[in-house]
XYZ file of C-alpha atoms in Angstrom:
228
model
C 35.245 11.329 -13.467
C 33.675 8.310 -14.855
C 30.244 6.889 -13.503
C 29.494 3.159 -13.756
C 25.913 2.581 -13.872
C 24.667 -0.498 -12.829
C 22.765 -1.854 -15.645
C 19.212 -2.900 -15.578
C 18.205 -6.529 -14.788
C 17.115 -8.719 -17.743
C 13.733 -10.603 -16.345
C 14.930 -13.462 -17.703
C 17.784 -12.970 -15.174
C 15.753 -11.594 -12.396
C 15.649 -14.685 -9.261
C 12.703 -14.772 -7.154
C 13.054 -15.222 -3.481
C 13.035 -19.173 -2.591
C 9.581 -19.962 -0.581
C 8.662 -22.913 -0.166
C 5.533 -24.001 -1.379
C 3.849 -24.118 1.937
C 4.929 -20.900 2.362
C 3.674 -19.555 -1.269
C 0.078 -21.215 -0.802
C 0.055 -19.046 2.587
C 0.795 -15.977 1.177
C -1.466 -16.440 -1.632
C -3.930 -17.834 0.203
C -3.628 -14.594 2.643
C -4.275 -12.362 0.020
C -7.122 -13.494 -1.153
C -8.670 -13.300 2.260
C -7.125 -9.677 1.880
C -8.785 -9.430 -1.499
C -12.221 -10.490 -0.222
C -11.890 -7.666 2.650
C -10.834 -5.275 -0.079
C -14.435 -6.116 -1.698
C -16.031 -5.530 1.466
C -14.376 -2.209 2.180
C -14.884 -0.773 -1.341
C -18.653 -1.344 -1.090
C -19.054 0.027 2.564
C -17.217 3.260 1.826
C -18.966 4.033 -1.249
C -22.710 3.350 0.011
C -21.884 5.082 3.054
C -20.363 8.234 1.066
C -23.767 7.779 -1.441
C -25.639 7.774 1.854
C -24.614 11.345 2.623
C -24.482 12.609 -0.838
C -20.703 13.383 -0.514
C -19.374 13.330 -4.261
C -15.291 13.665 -2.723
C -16.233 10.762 -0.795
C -17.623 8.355 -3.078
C -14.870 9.304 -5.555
C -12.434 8.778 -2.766
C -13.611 5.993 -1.586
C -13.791 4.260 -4.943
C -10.121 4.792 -5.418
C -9.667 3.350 -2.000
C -11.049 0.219 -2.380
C -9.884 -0.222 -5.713
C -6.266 -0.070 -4.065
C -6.531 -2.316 -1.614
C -8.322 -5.115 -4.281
C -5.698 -4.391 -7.382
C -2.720 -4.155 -4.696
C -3.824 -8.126 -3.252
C -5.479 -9.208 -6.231
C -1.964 -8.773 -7.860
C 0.155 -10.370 -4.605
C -1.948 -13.574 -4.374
C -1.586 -13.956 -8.421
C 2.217 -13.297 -8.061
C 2.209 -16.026 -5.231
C 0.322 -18.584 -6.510
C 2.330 -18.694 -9.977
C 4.804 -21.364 -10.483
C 8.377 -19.551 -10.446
C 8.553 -19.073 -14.576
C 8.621 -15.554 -16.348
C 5.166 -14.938 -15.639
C 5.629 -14.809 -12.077
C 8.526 -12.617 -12.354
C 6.635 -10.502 -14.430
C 3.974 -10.246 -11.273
C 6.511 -9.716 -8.797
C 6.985 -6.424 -11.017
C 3.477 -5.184 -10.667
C 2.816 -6.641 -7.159
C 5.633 -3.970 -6.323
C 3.964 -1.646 -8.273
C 0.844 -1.730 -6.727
C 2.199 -0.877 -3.676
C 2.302 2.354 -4.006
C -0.969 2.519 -5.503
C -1.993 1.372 -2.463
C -0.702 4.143 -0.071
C -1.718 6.528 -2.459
C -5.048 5.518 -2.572
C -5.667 5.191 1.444
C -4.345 8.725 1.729
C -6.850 9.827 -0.316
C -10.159 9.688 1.482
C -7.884 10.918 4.329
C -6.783 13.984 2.517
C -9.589 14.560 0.631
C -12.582 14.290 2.714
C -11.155 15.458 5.919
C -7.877 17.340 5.231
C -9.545 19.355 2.841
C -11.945 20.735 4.814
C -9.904 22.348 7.563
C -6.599 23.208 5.268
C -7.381 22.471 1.116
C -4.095 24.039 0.991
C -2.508 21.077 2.990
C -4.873 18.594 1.587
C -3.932 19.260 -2.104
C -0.091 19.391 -1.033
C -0.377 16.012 0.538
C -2.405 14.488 -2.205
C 0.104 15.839 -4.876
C 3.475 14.401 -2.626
C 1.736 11.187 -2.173
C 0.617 10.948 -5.894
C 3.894 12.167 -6.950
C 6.219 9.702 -5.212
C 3.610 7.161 -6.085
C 4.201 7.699 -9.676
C 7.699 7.821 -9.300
C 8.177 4.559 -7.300
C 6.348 3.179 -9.776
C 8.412 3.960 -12.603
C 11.906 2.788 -10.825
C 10.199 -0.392 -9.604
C 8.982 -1.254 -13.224
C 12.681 -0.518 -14.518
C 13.974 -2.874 -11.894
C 12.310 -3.421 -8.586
C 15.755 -5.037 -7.119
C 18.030 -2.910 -8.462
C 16.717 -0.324 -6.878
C 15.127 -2.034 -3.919
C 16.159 0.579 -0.873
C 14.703 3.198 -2.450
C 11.580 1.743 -2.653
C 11.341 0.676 0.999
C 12.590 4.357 1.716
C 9.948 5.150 -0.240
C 7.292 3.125 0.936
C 7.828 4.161 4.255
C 8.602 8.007 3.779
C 5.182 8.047 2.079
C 3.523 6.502 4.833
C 4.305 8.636 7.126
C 4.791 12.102 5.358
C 0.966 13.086 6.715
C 3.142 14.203 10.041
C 4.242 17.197 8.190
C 0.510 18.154 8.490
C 0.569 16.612 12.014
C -1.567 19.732 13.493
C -3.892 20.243 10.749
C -4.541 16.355 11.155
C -5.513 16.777 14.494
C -8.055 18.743 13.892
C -9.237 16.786 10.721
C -9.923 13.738 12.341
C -10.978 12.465 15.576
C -8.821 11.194 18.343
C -9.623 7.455 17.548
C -9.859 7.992 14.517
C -5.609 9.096 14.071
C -5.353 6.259 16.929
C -6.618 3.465 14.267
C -4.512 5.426 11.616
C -1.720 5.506 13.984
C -2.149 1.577 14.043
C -2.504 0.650 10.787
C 0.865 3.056 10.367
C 2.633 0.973 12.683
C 1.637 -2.172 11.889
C 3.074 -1.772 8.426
C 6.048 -0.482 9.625
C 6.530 -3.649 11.430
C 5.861 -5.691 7.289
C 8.096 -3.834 6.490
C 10.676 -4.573 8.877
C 9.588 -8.269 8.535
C 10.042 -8.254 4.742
C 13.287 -6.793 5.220
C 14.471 -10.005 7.085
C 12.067 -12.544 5.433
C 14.274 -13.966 2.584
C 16.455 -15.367 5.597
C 13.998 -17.261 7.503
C 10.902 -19.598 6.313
C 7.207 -18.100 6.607
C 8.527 -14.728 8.109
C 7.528 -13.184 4.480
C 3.814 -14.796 5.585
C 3.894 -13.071 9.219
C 4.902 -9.968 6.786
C 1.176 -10.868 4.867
C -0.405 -11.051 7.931
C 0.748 -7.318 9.219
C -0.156 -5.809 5.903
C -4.042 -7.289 6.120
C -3.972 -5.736 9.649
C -2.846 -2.864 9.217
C -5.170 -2.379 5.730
C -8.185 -3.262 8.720
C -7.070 -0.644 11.754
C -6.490 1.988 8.821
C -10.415 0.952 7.169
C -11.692 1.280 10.713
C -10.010 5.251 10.624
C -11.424 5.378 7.075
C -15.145 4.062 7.540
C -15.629 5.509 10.951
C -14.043 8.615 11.055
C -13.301 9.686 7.412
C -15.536 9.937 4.751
């Protein structure tokens, strides 16, 4: 049996999705808010986890913030780029840096409070997380839209794979605390859904922004609060 493998994309032959420019200033304009609050968070988490002398926490929360302020750093670049071959070059890493970005919000999560009730749980999250992280990474660096199902599988399996540790979870964090998580979970969800239906209808791919910067706030409020 013979299997025909669809080749990889060219980036010269790679289209990008057709905002308009209203749209594009939005979603740039968005992200740097986003950026700004990824800033904000990096420093809170950090001096709070210095406060307490907590070495997993400031190391945790430095990967944290970093996330958040690489993953919309990159998207509000990507946006604000006139549609040549740099911007499809950008749409490359703003997919990338998805997953950067799960990975590193897990990681205060499993790190500072997983770890203390189950390490065994804690390092088996951290390493499916990181793992599917790194792989997503690779297939959406290869070609992003070739492969563009699996990454939303992806996205979303990884987002909510810390219900395989649901009861050792409950006991790592407070009540509010999984509520805000909970949130933040759902409110992504929703992006994603959005995205999913956003190259057929003007500024729904900017309503998609706008879920992603809340849920990156209701999951900082589980982080700062009730994390590290």
């Amino acid at each position: 049996m013979t299997i025909i493998r669809k080749p990889r994309t060219k980036l010269k032959d790679r289209i990008l999705p057709d905002y308009t420019r209203g749209e594009e200033i939005f979603n740039m304009v968005s992200h740097i808010v986003a950026g700004g609050f990824g800033v904000i968070a990096l420093v809170l988490c950090v001096l709070r986890s210095a406060l307490y002398s907590d070495v997993w926490a400031v190391v945790s929360s430095a990967i944290y913030g970093a996330s958040l302020i690489i993953l919309y750093t990159m998207s509000s670049v990507y946006h604000g780029l006139v549609p040549e071959t740099a911007k499809k070059v950008m749409q490359v890493l703003d997919h990338c840096t998805i997953y950067f970005l799960i990975g590193g919000t897990y990681t205060p999560i499993v790190l500072c409070a997983i770890r203390k009730v189950s390490p065994a749980w804690a390092w088996t999250l951290f390493g499916i997380v990181w793992g599917l992280a790194a792989i997503g990474i690779v297939f959406a660096a290869i070609d992003h839209k070739k492969y563009g199902k699996f990454s939303m599988t992806c996205y979303i399996g990884m987002g909510w794979c810390v219900v395989i540790a649901a009861k050792v979870t409950l006991k790592a964090v407070p009540l509010m605390g999984l509520l805000w998580l909970l949130l933040g979970g759902i409110a992504y969800t929703i992006g994603a859904v959005i995205y999913g239906i956003g190259k057929k209808h003007r500024y729904m791919h900017s309503v998609f922004h706008i879920f992603c910067l809340l849920g990156s706030i209701f999951q900082f409020v589980c982080i700062f609060f009730y994390v590290i």
